[in-house]
Tab-separated table of C-alpha atoms in Angstrom:
chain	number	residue	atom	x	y	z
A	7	UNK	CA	-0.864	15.023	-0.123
A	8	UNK	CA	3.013	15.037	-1.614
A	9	UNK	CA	1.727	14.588	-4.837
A	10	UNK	CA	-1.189	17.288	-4.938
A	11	UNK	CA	2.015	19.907	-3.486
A	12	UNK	CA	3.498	19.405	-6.534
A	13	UNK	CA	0.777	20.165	-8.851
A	14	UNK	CA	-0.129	23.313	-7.141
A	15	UNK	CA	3.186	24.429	-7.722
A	16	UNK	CA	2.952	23.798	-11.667
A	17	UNK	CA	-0.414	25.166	-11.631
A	18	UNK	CA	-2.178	21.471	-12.066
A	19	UNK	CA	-5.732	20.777	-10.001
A	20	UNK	CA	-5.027	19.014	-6.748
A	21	UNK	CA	-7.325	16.485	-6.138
A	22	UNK	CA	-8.677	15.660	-2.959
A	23	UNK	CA	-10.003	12.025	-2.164
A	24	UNK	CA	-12.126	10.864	0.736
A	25	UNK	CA	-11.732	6.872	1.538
A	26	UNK	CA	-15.685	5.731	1.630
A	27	UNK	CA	-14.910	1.810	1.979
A	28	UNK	CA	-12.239	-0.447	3.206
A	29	UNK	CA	-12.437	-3.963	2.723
A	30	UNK	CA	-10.001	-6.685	4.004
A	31	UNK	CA	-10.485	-10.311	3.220
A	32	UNK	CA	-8.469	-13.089	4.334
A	33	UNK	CA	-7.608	-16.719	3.387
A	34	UNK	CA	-6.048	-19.728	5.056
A	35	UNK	CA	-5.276	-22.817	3.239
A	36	UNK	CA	-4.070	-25.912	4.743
A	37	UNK	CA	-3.250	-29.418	3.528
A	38	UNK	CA	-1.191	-32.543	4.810
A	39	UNK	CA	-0.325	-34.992	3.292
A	40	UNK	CA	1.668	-38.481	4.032
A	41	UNK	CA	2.195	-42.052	3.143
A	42	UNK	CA	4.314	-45.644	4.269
A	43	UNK	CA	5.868	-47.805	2.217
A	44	UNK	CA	7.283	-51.141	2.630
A	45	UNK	CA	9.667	-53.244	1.306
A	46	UNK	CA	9.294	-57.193	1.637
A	47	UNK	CA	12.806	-57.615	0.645
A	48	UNK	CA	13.914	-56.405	3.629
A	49	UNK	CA	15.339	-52.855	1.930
A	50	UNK	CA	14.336	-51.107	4.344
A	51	UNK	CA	10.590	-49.342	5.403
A	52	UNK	CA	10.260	-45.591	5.744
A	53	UNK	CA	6.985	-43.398	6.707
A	54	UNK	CA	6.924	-39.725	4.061
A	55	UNK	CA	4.478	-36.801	4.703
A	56	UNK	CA	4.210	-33.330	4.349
A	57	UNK	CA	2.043	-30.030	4.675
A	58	UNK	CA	1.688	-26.379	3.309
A	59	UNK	CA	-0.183	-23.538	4.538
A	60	UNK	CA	-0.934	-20.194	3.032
A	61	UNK	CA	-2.403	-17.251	3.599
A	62	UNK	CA	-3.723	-14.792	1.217
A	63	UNK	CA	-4.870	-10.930	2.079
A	64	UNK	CA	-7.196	-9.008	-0.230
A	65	UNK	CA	-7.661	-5.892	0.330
A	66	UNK	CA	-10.064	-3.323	-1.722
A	67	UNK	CA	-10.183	0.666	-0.961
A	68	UNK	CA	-13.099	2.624	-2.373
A	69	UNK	CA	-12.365	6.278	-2.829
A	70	UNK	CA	-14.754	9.002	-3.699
A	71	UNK	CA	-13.435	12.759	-5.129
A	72	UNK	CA	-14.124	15.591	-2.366
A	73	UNK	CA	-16.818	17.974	-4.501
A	74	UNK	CA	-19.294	20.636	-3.341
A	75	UNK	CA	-19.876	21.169	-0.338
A	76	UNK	CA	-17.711	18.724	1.185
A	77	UNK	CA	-14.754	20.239	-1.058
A	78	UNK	CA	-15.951	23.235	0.653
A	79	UNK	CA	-15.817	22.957	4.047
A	80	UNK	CA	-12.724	20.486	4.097
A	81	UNK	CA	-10.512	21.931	1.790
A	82	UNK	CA	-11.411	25.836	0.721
A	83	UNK	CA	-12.450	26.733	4.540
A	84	UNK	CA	-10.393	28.108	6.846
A	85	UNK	CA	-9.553	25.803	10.065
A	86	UNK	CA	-10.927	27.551	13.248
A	87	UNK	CA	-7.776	28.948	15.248
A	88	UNK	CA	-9.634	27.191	18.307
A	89	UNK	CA	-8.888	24.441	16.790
A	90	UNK	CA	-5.860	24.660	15.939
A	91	UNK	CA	-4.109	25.828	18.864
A	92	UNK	CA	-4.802	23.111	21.492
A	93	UNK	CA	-2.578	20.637	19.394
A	94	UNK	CA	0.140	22.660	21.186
A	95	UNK	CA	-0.840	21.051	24.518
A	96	UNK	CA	0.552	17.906	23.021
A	97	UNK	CA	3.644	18.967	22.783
A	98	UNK	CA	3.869	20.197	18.710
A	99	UNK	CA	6.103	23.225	18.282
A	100	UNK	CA	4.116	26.235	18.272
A	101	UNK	CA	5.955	27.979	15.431
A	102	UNK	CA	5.687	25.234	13.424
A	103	UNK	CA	2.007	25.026	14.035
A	104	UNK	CA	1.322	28.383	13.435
A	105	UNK	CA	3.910	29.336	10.588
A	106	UNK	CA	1.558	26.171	8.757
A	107	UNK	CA	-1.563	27.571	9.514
A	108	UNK	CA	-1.538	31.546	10.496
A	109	UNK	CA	-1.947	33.852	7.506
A	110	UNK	CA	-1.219	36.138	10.140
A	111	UNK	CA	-1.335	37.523	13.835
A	112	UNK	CA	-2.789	40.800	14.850
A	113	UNK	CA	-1.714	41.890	11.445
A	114	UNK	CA	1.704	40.496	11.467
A	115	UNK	CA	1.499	38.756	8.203
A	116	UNK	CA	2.686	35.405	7.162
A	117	UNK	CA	1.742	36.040	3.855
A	118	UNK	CA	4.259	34.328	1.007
A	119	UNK	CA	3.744	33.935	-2.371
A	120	UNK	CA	5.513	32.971	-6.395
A	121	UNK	CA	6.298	36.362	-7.736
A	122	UNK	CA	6.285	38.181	-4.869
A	123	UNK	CA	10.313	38.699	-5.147
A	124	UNK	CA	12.999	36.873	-3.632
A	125	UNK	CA	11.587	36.482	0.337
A	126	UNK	CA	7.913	36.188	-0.959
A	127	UNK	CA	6.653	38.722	0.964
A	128	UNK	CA	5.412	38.511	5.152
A	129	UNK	CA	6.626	40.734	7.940
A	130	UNK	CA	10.413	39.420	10.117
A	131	UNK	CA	7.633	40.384	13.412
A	132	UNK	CA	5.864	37.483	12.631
A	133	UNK	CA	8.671	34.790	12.966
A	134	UNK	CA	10.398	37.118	15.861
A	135	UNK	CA	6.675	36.323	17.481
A	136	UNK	CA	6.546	32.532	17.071
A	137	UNK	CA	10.552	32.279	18.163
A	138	UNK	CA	9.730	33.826	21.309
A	139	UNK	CA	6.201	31.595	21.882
A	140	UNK	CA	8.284	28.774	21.068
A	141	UNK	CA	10.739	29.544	23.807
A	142	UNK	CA	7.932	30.522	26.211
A	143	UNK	CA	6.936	27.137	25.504
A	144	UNK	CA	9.419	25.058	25.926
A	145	UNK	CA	10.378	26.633	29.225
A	146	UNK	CA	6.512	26.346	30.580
A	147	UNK	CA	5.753	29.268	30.818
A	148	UNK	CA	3.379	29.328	28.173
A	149	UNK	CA	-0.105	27.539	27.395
A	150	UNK	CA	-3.643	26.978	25.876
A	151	UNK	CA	-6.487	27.638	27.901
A	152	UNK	CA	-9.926	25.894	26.880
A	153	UNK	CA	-13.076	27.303	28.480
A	154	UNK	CA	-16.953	26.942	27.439
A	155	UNK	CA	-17.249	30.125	29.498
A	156	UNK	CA	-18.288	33.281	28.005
A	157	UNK	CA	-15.555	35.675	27.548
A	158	UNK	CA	-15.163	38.376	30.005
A	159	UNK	CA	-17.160	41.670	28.876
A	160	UNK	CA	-13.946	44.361	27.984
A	161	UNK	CA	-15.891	48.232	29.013
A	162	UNK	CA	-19.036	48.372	27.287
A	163	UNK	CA	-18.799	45.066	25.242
A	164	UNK	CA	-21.238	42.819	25.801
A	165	UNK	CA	-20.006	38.963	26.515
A	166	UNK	CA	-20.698	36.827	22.915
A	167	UNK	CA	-23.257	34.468	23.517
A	168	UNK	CA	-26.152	34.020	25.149
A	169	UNK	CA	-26.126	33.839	29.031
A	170	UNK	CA	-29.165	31.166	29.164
A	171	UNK	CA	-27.929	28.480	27.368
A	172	UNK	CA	-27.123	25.588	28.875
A	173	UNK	CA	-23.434	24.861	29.394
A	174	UNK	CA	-23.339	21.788	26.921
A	175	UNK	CA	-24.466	24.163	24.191
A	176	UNK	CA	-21.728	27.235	24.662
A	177	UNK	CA	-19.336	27.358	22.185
A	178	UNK	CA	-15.365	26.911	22.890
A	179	UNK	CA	-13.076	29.815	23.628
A	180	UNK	CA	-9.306	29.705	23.083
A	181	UNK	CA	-6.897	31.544	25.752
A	182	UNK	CA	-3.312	32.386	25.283
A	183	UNK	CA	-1.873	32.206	28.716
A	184	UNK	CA	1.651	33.694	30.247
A	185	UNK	CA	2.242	31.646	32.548
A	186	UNK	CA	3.915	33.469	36.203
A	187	UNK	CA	7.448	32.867	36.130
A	188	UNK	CA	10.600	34.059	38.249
A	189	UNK	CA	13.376	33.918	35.385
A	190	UNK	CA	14.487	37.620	34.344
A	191	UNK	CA	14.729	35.783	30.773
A	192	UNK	CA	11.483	34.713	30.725
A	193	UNK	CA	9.698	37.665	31.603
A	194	UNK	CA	11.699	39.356	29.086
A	195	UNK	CA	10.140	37.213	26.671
A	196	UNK	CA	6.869	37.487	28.217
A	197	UNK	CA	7.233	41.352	27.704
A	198	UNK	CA	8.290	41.074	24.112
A	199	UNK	CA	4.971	38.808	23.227
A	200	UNK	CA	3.101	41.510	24.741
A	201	UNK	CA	4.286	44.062	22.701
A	202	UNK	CA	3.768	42.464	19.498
A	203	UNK	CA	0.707	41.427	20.480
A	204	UNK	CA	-0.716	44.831	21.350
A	205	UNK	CA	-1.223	43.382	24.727
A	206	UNK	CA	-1.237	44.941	28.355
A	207	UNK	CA	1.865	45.227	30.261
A	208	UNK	CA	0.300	43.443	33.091
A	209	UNK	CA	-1.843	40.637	30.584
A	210	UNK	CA	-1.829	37.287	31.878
A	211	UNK	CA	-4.040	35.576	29.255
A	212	UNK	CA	-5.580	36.864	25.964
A	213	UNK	CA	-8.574	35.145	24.044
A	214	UNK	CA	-7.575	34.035	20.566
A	215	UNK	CA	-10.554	34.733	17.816
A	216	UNK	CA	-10.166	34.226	14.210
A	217	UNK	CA	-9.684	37.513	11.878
A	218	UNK	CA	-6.990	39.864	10.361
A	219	UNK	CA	-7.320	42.490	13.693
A	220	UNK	CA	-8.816	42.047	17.206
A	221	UNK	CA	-12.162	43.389	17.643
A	222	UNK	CA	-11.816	44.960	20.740
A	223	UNK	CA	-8.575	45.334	23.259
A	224	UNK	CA	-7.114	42.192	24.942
A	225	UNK	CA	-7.852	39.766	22.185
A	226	UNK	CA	-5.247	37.803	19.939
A	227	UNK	CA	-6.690	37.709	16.285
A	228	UNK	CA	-5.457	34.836	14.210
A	229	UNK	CA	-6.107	34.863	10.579
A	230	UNK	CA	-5.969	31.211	9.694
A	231	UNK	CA	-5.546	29.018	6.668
A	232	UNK	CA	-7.381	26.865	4.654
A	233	UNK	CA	-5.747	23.635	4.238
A	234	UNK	CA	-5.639	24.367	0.247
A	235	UNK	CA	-3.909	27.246	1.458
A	236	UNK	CA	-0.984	25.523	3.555
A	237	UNK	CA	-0.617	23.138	0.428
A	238	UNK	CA	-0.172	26.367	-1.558
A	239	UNK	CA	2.404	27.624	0.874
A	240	UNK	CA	4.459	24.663	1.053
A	241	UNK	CA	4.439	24.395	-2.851
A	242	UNK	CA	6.405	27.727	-3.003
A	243	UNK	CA	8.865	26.527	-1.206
A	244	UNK	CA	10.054	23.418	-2.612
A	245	UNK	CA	12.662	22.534	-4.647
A	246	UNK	CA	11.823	22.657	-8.363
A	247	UNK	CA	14.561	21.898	-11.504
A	248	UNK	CA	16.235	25.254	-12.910
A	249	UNK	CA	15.064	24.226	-16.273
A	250	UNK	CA	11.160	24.394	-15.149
A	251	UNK	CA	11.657	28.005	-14.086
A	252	UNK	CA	13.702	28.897	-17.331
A	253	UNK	CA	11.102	27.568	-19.930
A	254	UNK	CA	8.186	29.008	-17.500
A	255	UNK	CA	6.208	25.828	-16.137
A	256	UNK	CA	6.227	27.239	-12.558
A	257	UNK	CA	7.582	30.230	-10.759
A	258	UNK	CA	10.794	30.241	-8.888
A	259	UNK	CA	11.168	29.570	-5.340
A	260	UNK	CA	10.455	31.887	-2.421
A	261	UNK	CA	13.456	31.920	0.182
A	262	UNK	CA	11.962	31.822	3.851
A	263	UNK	CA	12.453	35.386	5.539
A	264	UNK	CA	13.338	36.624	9.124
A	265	UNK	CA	15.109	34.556	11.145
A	266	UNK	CA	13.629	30.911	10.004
A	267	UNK	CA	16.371	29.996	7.271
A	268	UNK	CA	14.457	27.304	5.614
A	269	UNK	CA	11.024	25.932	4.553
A	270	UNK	CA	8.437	24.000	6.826
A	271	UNK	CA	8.364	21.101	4.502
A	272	UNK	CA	11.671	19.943	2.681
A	273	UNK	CA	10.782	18.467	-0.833
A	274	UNK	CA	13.808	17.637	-3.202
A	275	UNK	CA	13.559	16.781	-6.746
A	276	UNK	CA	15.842	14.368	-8.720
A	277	UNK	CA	15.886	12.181	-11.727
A	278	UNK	CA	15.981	9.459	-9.314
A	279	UNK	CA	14.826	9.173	-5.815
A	280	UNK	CA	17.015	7.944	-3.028
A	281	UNK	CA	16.369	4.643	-1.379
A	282	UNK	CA	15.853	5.744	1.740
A	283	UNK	CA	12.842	8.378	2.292
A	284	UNK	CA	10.333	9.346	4.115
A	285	UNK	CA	7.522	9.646	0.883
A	286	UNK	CA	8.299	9.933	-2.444
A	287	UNK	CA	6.059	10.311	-6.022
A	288	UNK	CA	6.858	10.909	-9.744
A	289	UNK	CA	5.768	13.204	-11.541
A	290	UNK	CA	6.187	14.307	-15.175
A	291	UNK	CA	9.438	12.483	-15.544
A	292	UNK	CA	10.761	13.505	-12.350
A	293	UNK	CA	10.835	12.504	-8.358
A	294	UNK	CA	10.201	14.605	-5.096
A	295	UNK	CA	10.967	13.210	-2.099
A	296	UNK	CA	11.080	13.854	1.490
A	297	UNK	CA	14.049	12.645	3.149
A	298	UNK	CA	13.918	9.908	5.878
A	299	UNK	CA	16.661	11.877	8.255
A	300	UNK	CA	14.627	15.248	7.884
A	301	UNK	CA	13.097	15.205	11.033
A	302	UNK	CA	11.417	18.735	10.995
A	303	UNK	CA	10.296	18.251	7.904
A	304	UNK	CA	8.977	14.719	8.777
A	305	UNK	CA	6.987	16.445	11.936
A	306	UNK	CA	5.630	19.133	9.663
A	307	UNK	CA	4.195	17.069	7.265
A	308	UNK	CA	2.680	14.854	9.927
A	309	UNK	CA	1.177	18.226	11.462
A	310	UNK	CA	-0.597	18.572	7.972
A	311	UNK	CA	-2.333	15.167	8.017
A	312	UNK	CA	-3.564	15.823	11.626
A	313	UNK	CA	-4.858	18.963	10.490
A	314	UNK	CA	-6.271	18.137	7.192
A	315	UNK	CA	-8.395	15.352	9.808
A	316	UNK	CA	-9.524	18.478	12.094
A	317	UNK	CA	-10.617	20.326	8.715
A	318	UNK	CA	-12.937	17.773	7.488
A	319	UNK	CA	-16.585	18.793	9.462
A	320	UNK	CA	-17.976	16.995	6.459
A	321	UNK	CA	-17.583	13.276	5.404
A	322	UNK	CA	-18.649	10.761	3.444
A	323	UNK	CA	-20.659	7.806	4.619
A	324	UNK	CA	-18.225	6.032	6.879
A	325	UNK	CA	-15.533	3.505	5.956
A	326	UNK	CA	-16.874	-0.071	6.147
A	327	UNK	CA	-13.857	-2.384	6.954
A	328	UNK	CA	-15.345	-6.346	6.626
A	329	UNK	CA	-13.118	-9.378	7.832
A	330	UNK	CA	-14.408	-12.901	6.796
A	331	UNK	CA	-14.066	-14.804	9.872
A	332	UNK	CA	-15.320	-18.266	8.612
């Protein structure tokens, strides 16, 4: 994943692998040996033995290049925002979730890109919303509501889906909910959300669909990513060497804008990399690392693999993993 960040920043082909076999073999070797010899001469006797044991592991990976369709729906797709936003329940930071994945909320755009001067681009109301979700969250009084119940009809709109299917078959709804709270501080927040959300005054939960606007009042429309996309986004940020920029392999580096003052995902670049890191690769002479005490960046990164495992709907056959047990 490091590497293929790297060569979408220089404009290289990522490629995408999917593991279609694992094979580990194992084998145990044992032998003793031992002996007595005397001595009629009354020298002395003495017993000698001895014994080794080793054990050898073997293991073969099979991968297969992501192409077609499956490169389709895994990589080029956009991740459902019902997807998405549940791994908040678990405790990952909301801003960080959504400033990975969100191209952008109810228009708020999140939008940065090489050559789009020195912030990139993307609207300070976007990271203003995800500080304040990120406090509501961390105080409680904020969550993600789950329901295979039919959204509420809104005036004249009629509920999506079909009232007689059965239960099992109803498709999952996503719910931002403000949770009731009795701090001044909080509901000042609370307020604020509402606002940029185009919310009611009064809202206590909002359904989350994917798109660039809400299609009708009350609704919280998330624009999301494809993962090829976050990939792209995290390449802009990174650190790249002076010379590169100068003698136009890549473009230079977007600064983050608003009030987050650095990127999701930390890469350095060096002649050499240091001992200690969290992942490093080389490429074209050079190393980019993550650093091992770079916690946030660490956690983002992380958030990408878990997400890049939600994205793919399609697979290859599954991963065989054999284990001689003779």
């Amino acid at each position: 994943m490091l590497l293929n960040i790297i060569r979408i920043r220089y404009a290289d082909p990522p490629t995408f692998l999917d593991t279609t076999q694992v094979i580990a073999g194992y084998q145990f070797n044992r032998s003793v040996n031992g002996g007595f010899n005397a001595f009629p001469s009354g020298v002395g006797s003495y017993l000698f033995g001895g014994s080794t044991a080793t054990l050898q592991e073997s293991p073969t990976f099979t991968y297969q290049p992501e192409t077609g369709q499956q490169y389709a729906e895994n990589v080029i797709r956009p991740i459902s925002p019902v997807v998405i936003m549940p791994l908040s329940l678990g405790g990952l930071p909301i801003d960080t979730l959504l400033r990975l994945t969100a191209q952008s909320i109810d228009g708020l755009s999140n939008v940065r890109a090489l050559g789009a001067g020195p912030t990139g681009g993307g609207s300070v109301r976007f990271y203003l919303l995800l500080h304040d979700l990120r406090q509501l969250q961390i105080q409680g009084a904020m969550t993600i509501r789950i329901s295979t119940d039919a959204p509420k009809p809104s005036g004249d709109q009629p509920p999506s889906g079909s009232a007689n299917k059965p239960s099992g078959s109803q498709p999952e709804h996503a719910y931002l909910v403000l949770t009731a709270t009795s701090d001044p501080a909080l509901t000042t927040i609370q307020m604020e959300v509402r606002r940029l959300l185009h919310l009611d005054a009064h809202a206590e939960e909002a359904e989350i669909v994917y798109g660039p606007y809400p299609k009708v009042p009350g609704q919280i429309a998330i624009l999301t990513r494809s993962m090829f996309a976050m990939l792209s986004q995290i390449a802009y940020e990174m650190e790249v060497p002076e010379d590169d920029v100068k003698e136009g392999r890549t473009l230079p580096t977007i600064s983050p804008v608003g009030i987050e003052t650095r990127p999701d995902v930390v890469i350095h670049s060096g002649k050499t990399a240091p001992e200690h890191n969290y992942d490093a690769v080389h490429y074209r002479g050079r190393w980019y690392w993550i650093s091992d005490d770079d916690f946030r960046s660490k956690l983002s990164f992380t958030m990408m693999q878990i997400l890049a495992a939600l994205a793919a709907t399609s697979h290859s056959p599954g991963a065989v993993i054999t284990i001689p047990a003779g």
